[in-house]
């Protein structure tokens, strides 16, 4: 491929416009937790006469961003008031705990400590705690203890009473009981069942036999081209199966379908899918960032039972090299932040990140992890830190640019084309709320079915374009 041409432009040359052979109502692109949640919500609410297809290019669901995260259920405390991250994380957190409880998805409400190891960091903890008692977060306006983000600043000694392995340098901590962990693959499997099996989750919000449509998941299928319908208001999408392993220029089996609503939930591939669909002034850049995780089994953590985070960076673009647990109690540290390419690299080859998936194992990186962790857990043995795995964040802002919100975009001049971009942390926690929000948006703006879904999530849709 010529170095100056984008992958999206090359695909549009290789796959010229093709008239559709069939028609469907909703096409969701991407089988991670965001795409699955959107598809499940559309199936549950669009009506018996509507069909929702989800296409995933891999042979299994949830194999990219979803499979390579820390599985933390975030509280929502870090994010600015009014941001999509704040609203969707809090709503999604509660929905995720409820769903996990009802459907026996593995999870645990561990709680979390954000620790300060110097007096200069204590004001940040106090700021976070004050943020959590803002009137916007109070279930009872006159009662600060009714915050939907429960938190309390405690002393260093109180923190060590909870977590005896903490350093004597820890002078204060923010205790957040609502943080937890979840089996992300269990969540993926439950959403897939809900999409295709009408009897799996009958108590799902607003889902009845009258409102539920048909859902289909198609694996091993990628989107190679999206066009506006030549006559009409829909979209024409070309889908290719049998594409993996083909040489440059070879094609698999291609089908063209007419779609009323396209939801771009392709994660690391979502920005590339915009090219040729949105005007230049609406294009977004992808800044993929690698995060390495280290597993640990050794001294210095024997009594740990909660997630432990250091104070994050001032821009909250990275929450620090923290300690998290899995459901078996295994400990890992991470992620760090490692820039792996430029927006131009991502444009030329949206999959270039795959060559960076091996966790870094350099002595310098291990030493950096050890220094970060020993600041709050001084008795760990650095020689026992083991590279575990790495994840890639689909950031849409450069590192150190400050807070970057999720982007959920549905513009009138692109009616029926919904863009979901920048779903890094806390995307997993927010996923169920994102699904309901998008379903409401589609019901209101495309199918014109009144106000769509009712309930708390309705408030999230106000000012939904960010």
Coordinates of C-alpha atoms in Angstrom, one line a residue:
X1 CA 0.0 0.0 0.0
X2 CA 1.4 3.4 -0.9
X3 CA 2.6 5.1 2.3
X4 CA 0.5 8.2 1.8
X5 CA -2.9 6.5 1.3
X6 CA -5.1 5.6 4.2
X7 CA -6.5 2.1 4.6
X8 CA -10.0 3.4 4.4
X9 CA -9.3 5.0 1.0
X10 CA -7.6 1.9 -0.3
X11 CA -10.6 -0.2 0.7
X12 CA -13.0 2.2 -1.1
X13 CA -10.9 1.7 -4.2
X14 CA -10.8 -2.1 -3.9
X15 CA -14.6 -2.3 -3.1
X16 CA -16.5 0.0 -5.4
X17 CA -20.1 0.9 -4.6
X18 CA -22.4 -2.2 -4.8
X19 CA -26.2 -2.1 -4.8
X20 CA -27.7 -3.8 -1.7
X21 CA -29.2 -7.2 -2.0
X22 CA -31.1 -7.1 1.3
X23 CA -32.3 -4.7 3.9
X24 CA -32.0 -4.7 7.8
X25 CA -33.0 -2.1 10.4
X26 CA -30.0 -1.9 12.7
X27 CA -26.3 -2.8 12.0
X28 CA -24.0 -2.6 15.0
X29 CA -20.3 -2.8 14.1
X30 CA -18.1 -4.3 16.8
X31 CA -18.5 -7.2 19.2
X32 CA -17.0 -5.7 22.3
X33 CA -19.0 -4.8 25.4
X34 CA -20.0 -1.4 24.0
X35 CA -21.3 -2.8 20.7
X36 CA -23.0 -5.8 22.4
X37 CA -24.7 -3.5 24.9
X38 CA -26.0 -1.3 22.2
X39 CA -27.3 -4.3 20.1
X40 CA -29.0 -5.8 23.2
X41 CA -30.8 -2.5 24.0
X42 CA -31.9 -2.0 20.4
X43 CA -33.2 -5.6 20.3
X44 CA -35.1 -5.0 23.5
X45 CA -36.7 -1.7 22.7
X46 CA -37.1 -1.2 18.9
X47 CA -40.2 -3.3 18.4
X48 CA -41.2 -6.7 17.0
X49 CA -40.8 -5.7 13.4
X50 CA -37.2 -4.5 13.7
X51 CA -34.1 -6.6 13.2
X52 CA -30.7 -5.9 14.7
X53 CA -27.5 -7.4 13.3
X54 CA -24.2 -7.2 15.1
X55 CA -21.1 -7.9 13.0
X56 CA -17.7 -8.8 14.6
X57 CA -14.7 -9.2 12.4
X58 CA -13.0 -11.7 14.7
X59 CA -14.0 -15.3 15.3
X60 CA -14.9 -14.6 18.9
X61 CA -16.6 -11.7 20.7
X62 CA -14.8 -9.2 23.0
X63 CA -11.3 -10.0 21.8
X64 CA -9.8 -6.6 21.4
X65 CA -10.2 -3.7 23.9
X66 CA -12.7 -5.6 26.0
X67 CA -10.4 -8.6 26.6
X68 CA -7.5 -6.5 27.6
X69 CA -8.7 -4.2 30.4
X70 CA -8.4 -4.4 34.2
X71 CA -12.0 -5.6 34.7
X72 CA -12.5 -2.8 37.3
X73 CA -16.1 -1.5 38.0
X74 CA -15.3 2.2 38.4
X75 CA -17.1 4.5 40.8
X76 CA -17.2 7.5 38.5
X77 CA -15.5 9.8 41.0
X78 CA -12.7 11.1 38.8
X79 CA -14.6 12.6 35.9
X80 CA -15.8 16.2 35.5
X81 CA -19.4 17.1 36.3
X82 CA -21.7 16.9 33.3
X83 CA -19.3 14.8 31.2
X84 CA -20.5 11.7 29.5
X85 CA -17.8 9.7 31.4
X86 CA -19.2 10.8 34.7
X87 CA -22.9 10.3 34.0
X88 CA -22.5 7.0 32.0
X89 CA -20.0 5.5 34.4
X90 CA -22.2 6.1 37.5
X91 CA -25.3 4.8 35.7
X92 CA -23.4 1.9 34.1
X93 CA -21.8 1.0 37.5
X94 CA -25.2 0.4 39.1
X95 CA -26.6 -1.4 36.1
X96 CA -23.6 -3.6 36.0
X97 CA -23.8 -4.6 39.6
X98 CA -27.6 -5.3 39.2
X99 CA -27.1 -7.4 36.0
X100 CA -24.2 -9.3 37.5
X101 CA -26.3 -10.2 40.6
X102 CA -29.4 -11.2 38.6
X103 CA -27.6 -13.2 35.9
X104 CA -24.8 -14.8 38.1
X105 CA -22.0 -13.0 36.3
X106 CA -18.8 -13.2 38.4
X107 CA -18.2 -9.9 40.3
X108 CA -17.1 -8.6 43.6
X109 CA -17.5 -5.2 45.3
X110 CA -14.0 -4.9 46.6
X111 CA -13.8 -1.2 47.4
X112 CA -10.8 0.9 46.6
X113 CA -8.2 3.1 48.3
X114 CA -6.7 6.1 46.5
X115 CA -3.6 6.7 48.6
X116 CA -1.5 9.8 49.2
X117 CA 2.2 9.3 50.0
X118 CA 3.0 12.9 50.6
X119 CA 1.1 15.8 52.3
X120 CA 1.1 17.6 48.9
X121 CA -1.3 15.0 47.5
X122 CA -3.8 15.2 50.3
X123 CA -5.6 18.3 48.9
X124 CA -6.3 16.2 45.8
X125 CA -8.0 13.5 47.8
X126 CA -10.0 16.1 49.6
X127 CA -11.0 17.6 46.2
X128 CA -12.2 14.2 45.0
X129 CA -14.2 13.7 48.1
X130 CA -15.8 17.1 47.8
X131 CA -16.5 16.3 44.2
X132 CA -18.4 13.2 45.2
X133 CA -20.8 15.2 47.4
X134 CA -21.7 17.8 44.8
X135 CA -25.5 18.3 44.7
X136 CA -25.6 16.6 41.3
X137 CA -24.6 13.4 43.0
X138 CA -26.9 13.5 45.9
X139 CA -29.9 11.2 46.1
X140 CA -31.3 13.4 48.9
X141 CA -30.4 17.1 48.1
X142 CA -30.0 18.0 51.8
X143 CA -28.0 15.0 52.9
X144 CA -24.4 14.8 51.8
X145 CA -24.1 11.2 53.0
X146 CA -26.6 10.2 50.3
X147 CA -24.0 10.7 47.5
X148 CA -24.3 8.1 44.7
X149 CA -20.5 8.1 44.9
X150 CA -19.9 7.2 48.5
X151 CA -16.4 8.2 49.6
X152 CA -14.5 9.3 52.7
X153 CA -11.0 10.7 53.4
X154 CA -9.2 8.6 56.1
X155 CA -5.8 9.0 57.8
X156 CA -2.8 6.9 56.9
X157 CA -3.2 4.8 60.1
X158 CA -6.8 4.1 59.2
X159 CA -5.8 3.1 55.7
X160 CA -3.2 0.7 57.1
X161 CA -5.9 -0.7 59.4
X162 CA -7.7 -1.6 56.2
X163 CA -4.7 -2.6 54.2
X164 CA -1.7 -3.5 56.5
X165 CA 0.8 -3.8 53.7
X166 CA 0.6 -0.1 52.9
X167 CA 3.7 2.0 53.3
X168 CA 4.3 4.2 56.4
X169 CA 4.6 7.0 53.8
X170 CA 0.8 6.8 53.2
X171 CA -0.5 9.8 55.1
X172 CA -4.1 9.7 53.9
X173 CA -6.4 7.8 51.6
X174 CA -9.8 8.1 49.9
X175 CA -11.9 5.1 50.6
X176 CA -14.4 4.3 47.8
X177 CA -16.6 1.3 48.7
X178 CA -18.5 1.1 45.3
X179 CA -15.5 0.1 43.2
X180 CA -15.3 -3.5 42.3
X181 CA -14.3 -6.1 39.6
X182 CA -16.3 -8.1 37.1
X183 CA -15.8 -11.1 34.8
X184 CA -15.7 -9.2 31.5
X185 CA -16.0 -12.4 29.4
X186 CA -19.0 -13.4 31.5
X187 CA -20.6 -10.0 30.7
X188 CA -19.8 -10.5 27.0
X189 CA -21.4 -13.9 27.0
X190 CA -24.5 -12.7 28.8
X191 CA -25.1 -9.8 26.3
X192 CA -24.6 -12.2 23.4
X193 CA -27.3 -14.5 24.8
X194 CA -29.6 -11.6 25.4
X195 CA -29.3 -10.4 21.8
X196 CA -30.2 -13.8 20.3
X197 CA -32.3 -15.5 22.9
X198 CA -35.6 -13.7 23.9
X199 CA -36.0 -15.9 27.0
X200 CA -32.5 -15.3 28.5
X201 CA -33.1 -12.0 30.4
X202 CA -36.8 -11.4 30.6
X203 CA -36.5 -8.8 33.3
X204 CA -34.2 -6.6 31.2
X205 CA -35.3 -2.9 31.3
X206 CA -38.2 -2.1 29.0
X207 CA -38.0 -5.5 27.3
X208 CA -41.3 -7.2 26.5
X209 CA -42.6 -9.5 23.8
X210 CA -44.2 -6.4 22.2
X211 CA -41.0 -4.2 22.2
X212 CA -38.4 -6.8 21.5
X213 CA -37.2 -7.3 18.0
X214 CA -34.9 -10.0 16.5
X215 CA -31.2 -10.1 17.1
X216 CA -28.5 -11.8 15.1
X217 CA -24.7 -12.0 15.7
X218 CA -22.5 -12.6 12.7
X219 CA -18.8 -13.5 13.4
X220 CA -15.8 -13.3 11.2
X221 CA -17.3 -10.5 9.2
X222 CA -15.8 -7.0 8.6
X223 CA -17.1 -3.8 7.2
X224 CA -15.1 -2.7 4.1
X225 CA -17.3 0.3 2.9
X226 CA -20.1 2.5 4.1
X227 CA -22.1 4.8 1.8
X228 CA -25.1 6.9 2.0
X229 CA -28.0 5.4 0.1
X230 CA -28.2 6.8 -3.4
X231 CA -32.0 7.3 -3.2
X232 CA -33.5 7.3 0.3
X233 CA -32.3 8.1 3.9
X234 CA -30.5 4.8 4.7
X235 CA -27.0 3.5 4.4
X236 CA -25.4 0.9 2.2
X237 CA -22.8 -1.2 4.0
X238 CA -20.5 -3.8 2.4
X239 CA -19.7 -6.8 4.6
X240 CA -16.9 -9.2 3.8
X241 CA -16.5 -12.7 5.2
X242 CA -13.5 -15.0 4.8
X243 CA -11.2 -12.0 4.8
X244 CA -8.6 -13.1 7.3
X245 CA -5.4 -14.5 5.9
X246 CA -6.0 -13.0 2.4
X247 CA -3.2 -11.4 0.5
X248 CA -3.3 -7.7 -0.3
X249 CA -5.9 -7.1 -3.0
X250 CA -7.6 -10.5 -2.6
X251 CA -11.3 -10.5 -1.6
X252 CA -13.5 -12.8 0.5
X253 CA -17.2 -13.1 0.0
X254 CA -18.8 -9.6 -0.1
X255 CA -22.5 -8.8 0.5
X256 CA -24.0 -5.3 0.3
X257 CA -26.9 -4.5 2.7
X258 CA -29.2 -1.5 3.1
X259 CA -29.4 -0.4 6.7
X260 CA -31.6 2.2 8.4
X261 CA -29.3 2.7 11.4
X262 CA -25.5 2.0 11.5
X263 CA -23.8 2.1 14.9
X264 CA -20.1 2.4 14.7
X265 CA -18.8 0.7 17.9
X266 CA -15.7 -0.7 16.3
X267 CA -13.3 0.5 19.1
X268 CA -9.8 0.7 17.7
X269 CA -11.2 0.5 14.2
X270 CA -13.9 3.1 14.6
X271 CA -12.0 6.2 13.4
X272 CA -11.1 4.5 10.2
X273 CA -14.7 3.7 9.5
X274 CA -15.5 7.4 9.5
X275 CA -13.4 8.2 6.5
X276 CA -15.6 8.5 3.4
X277 CA -18.7 8.9 5.6
X278 CA -18.2 12.1 7.6
X279 CA -16.8 15.4 6.2
X280 CA -13.2 16.4 6.8
X281 CA -14.2 19.0 9.5
X282 CA -15.9 16.2 11.5
X283 CA -13.0 13.7 11.3
X284 CA -11.5 12.5 14.5
X285 CA -7.9 11.3 15.0
X286 CA -6.9 8.1 16.9
X287 CA -4.0 8.2 19.3
X288 CA -3.6 4.6 20.4
X289 CA -1.8 4.1 23.7
X290 CA -0.4 0.9 25.1
X291 CA -0.9 -0.1 28.7
X292 CA 1.3 -2.9 30.2
X293 CA 0.2 -5.1 33.1
X294 CA 2.5 -7.0 35.4
X295 CA 1.4 -10.0 37.5
X296 CA 2.8 -10.4 41.0
X297 CA 3.0 -13.3 43.5
X298 CA 5.3 -12.7 46.4
X299 CA 5.8 -10.8 49.6
X300 CA 4.4 -7.4 50.5
X301 CA 0.8 -8.0 49.4
X302 CA -0.3 -10.9 51.5
X303 CA -3.1 -9.0 53.3
X304 CA -4.4 -7.0 50.3
X305 CA -8.2 -7.2 49.8
X306 CA -9.0 -4.0 48.0
X307 CA -7.9 -2.2 44.8
X308 CA -5.2 0.3 45.6
X309 CA -4.5 3.3 43.4
X310 CA -2.0 6.1 43.8
X311 CA -3.0 9.7 43.2
X312 CA -3.6 10.1 39.5
X313 CA -2.0 12.7 37.2
X314 CA -3.3 16.2 37.3
X315 CA -5.1 15.8 33.9
X316 CA -6.7 12.5 35.0
X317 CA -5.5 11.0 31.6
X318 CA -3.9 8.2 33.6
X319 CA -4.9 6.8 37.0
X320 CA -1.5 5.6 37.9
X321 CA 0.1 2.2 38.2
X322 CA -2.4 0.7 40.5
X323 CA -3.0 -2.7 42.1
X324 CA -6.1 -4.6 41.0
X325 CA -7.4 -8.1 41.7
X326 CA -9.2 -10.8 39.7
X327 CA -12.0 -12.9 41.0
X328 CA -9.5 -15.6 42.2
X329 CA -7.6 -13.0 44.2
X330 CA -4.6 -12.8 41.9
X331 CA -2.8 -9.5 41.9
X332 CA -1.6 -7.4 38.9
X333 CA -0.2 -4.0 38.6
X334 CA -0.8 -1.5 35.8
X335 CA -1.4 -0.2 33.4
X336 CA 1.3 2.2 32.5
X337 CA 1.1 4.6 29.5
X338 CA 3.2 4.0 26.4
X339 CA 2.7 5.8 23.1
X340 CA 3.0 3.4 20.3
X341 CA 2.2 5.4 17.1
X342 CA 0.7 8.4 15.6
X343 CA -2.7 9.2 14.0
X344 CA -1.0 8.8 10.6
X345 CA 0.1 5.3 11.5
X346 CA -3.4 4.4 12.6
X347 CA -4.8 5.9 9.4
X348 CA -2.5 3.9 7.1
X349 CA -3.0 0.7 9.0
X350 CA -5.8 0.7 11.7
X351 CA -4.5 -2.7 12.9
X352 CA -0.8 -1.6 13.4
X353 CA -1.4 -1.8 17.1
X354 CA -1.5 -5.6 16.9
X355 CA 2.3 -5.7 16.6
X356 CA 2.5 -4.1 20.0
X357 CA 0.3 -6.5 22.0
X358 CA 3.1 -8.4 23.6
X359 CA 3.6 -6.9 27.1
X360 CA 6.9 -5.0 27.4
X361 CA 9.5 -6.9 29.5
X362 CA 12.5 -4.5 29.4
X363 CA 14.4 -4.2 32.7
X364 CA 13.8 -0.5 32.5
X365 CA 10.0 -1.0 32.5
X366 CA 10.1 -3.5 35.3
X367 CA 12.2 -1.1 37.4
X368 CA 9.7 1.7 36.6
X369 CA 6.8 -0.4 37.7
X370 CA 8.7 -1.4 40.9
X371 CA 9.4 2.3 41.8
X372 CA 5.8 3.2 41.3
X373 CA 4.4 0.4 43.3
X374 CA 7.0 0.5 46.1
X375 CA 5.9 4.1 46.8
X376 CA 2.8 2.6 48.5
X377 CA 3.6 -1.1 48.9
X378 CA 7.3 -1.0 49.9
X379 CA 7.8 -4.7 50.6
X380 CA 7.2 -6.1 47.2
X381 CA 10.1 -7.9 45.5
X382 CA 10.7 -6.3 42.1
X383 CA 12.3 -9.5 40.8
X384 CA 8.9 -11.2 41.0
X385 CA 7.1 -8.7 38.8
X386 CA 6.2 -10.7 35.6
X387 CA 4.9 -9.2 32.3
X388 CA 1.4 -10.4 32.0
X389 CA -0.5 -8.7 29.1
X390 CA -1.0 -5.4 27.4
X391 CA -4.1 -3.5 26.2
X392 CA -4.5 -0.7 23.7
X393 CA -6.7 2.3 24.5
X394 CA -8.6 3.9 21.6
X395 CA -7.9 7.4 22.7
X396 CA -9.1 10.3 20.5
X397 CA -6.9 12.9 22.2
X398 CA -3.1 13.0 22.5
X399 CA -1.4 12.0 25.8
X400 CA -1.2 14.9 28.3
X401 CA -3.8 16.9 26.5
X402 CA -6.1 16.9 29.5
X403 CA -9.4 15.2 30.1
X404 CA -10.9 13.6 27.1
X405 CA -14.6 12.6 27.1
X406 CA -16.4 9.8 25.4
X407 CA -17.8 10.8 22.0
X408 CA -21.4 9.8 21.1
X409 CA -22.4 11.6 17.9
X410 CA -25.5 11.4 15.8
X411 CA -25.8 14.5 13.5
X412 CA -29.0 15.4 11.6
X413 CA -27.1 15.5 8.3
X414 CA -26.0 11.9 8.9
X415 CA -29.3 10.6 10.3
X416 CA -29.0 6.9 11.1
X417 CA -25.2 6.9 11.5
X418 CA -24.2 6.8 15.2
X419 CA -20.6 7.2 16.1
X420 CA -19.2 5.8 19.4
X421 CA -15.6 7.0 19.8
X422 CA -12.9 7.2 22.5
X423 CA -14.2 4.5 24.7
X424 CA -11.2 4.0 27.0
X425 CA -11.5 3.7 30.8
X426 CA -14.3 3.5 32.1
X427 CA -15.8 2.0 29.0
X428 CA -16.5 -1.4 30.5
X429 CA -18.2 0.1 33.5
X430 CA -20.3 2.5 31.3
X431 CA -21.3 0.0 28.6
X432 CA -24.8 -0.9 29.7
X433 CA -25.7 2.8 30.1
X434 CA -24.3 3.5 26.7
X435 CA -26.5 0.8 25.2
X436 CA -29.6 2.3 26.7
X437 CA -28.6 5.8 25.7
X438 CA -28.0 4.9 22.1
X439 CA -31.2 2.9 21.9
X440 CA -33.1 5.9 23.2
X441 CA -31.4 8.2 20.7
X442 CA -32.3 5.9 17.8
X443 CA -35.9 5.5 18.9
X444 CA -36.3 9.3 19.2
X445 CA -34.3 10.5 16.3
X446 CA -34.8 7.8 13.7
X447 CA -37.9 5.9 14.5
X448 CA -39.7 8.9 16.0
X449 CA -41.3 6.8 18.8
X450 CA -41.9 9.6 21.2
X451 CA -39.3 10.1 24.0
X452 CA -38.1 6.5 23.6
X453 CA -36.8 4.7 26.7
X454 CA -37.9 6.2 30.0
X455 CA -36.1 6.3 33.2
X456 CA -32.8 7.6 34.6
X457 CA -31.0 7.1 31.3
X458 CA -33.3 9.6 29.7
X459 CA -31.5 12.4 31.5
X460 CA -28.2 11.2 30.1
X461 CA -29.3 11.9 26.6
X462 CA -29.6 15.6 27.2
X463 CA -26.6 17.2 25.6
X464 CA -25.5 13.8 24.2
X465 CA -23.2 15.1 21.6
X466 CA -19.8 15.7 23.2

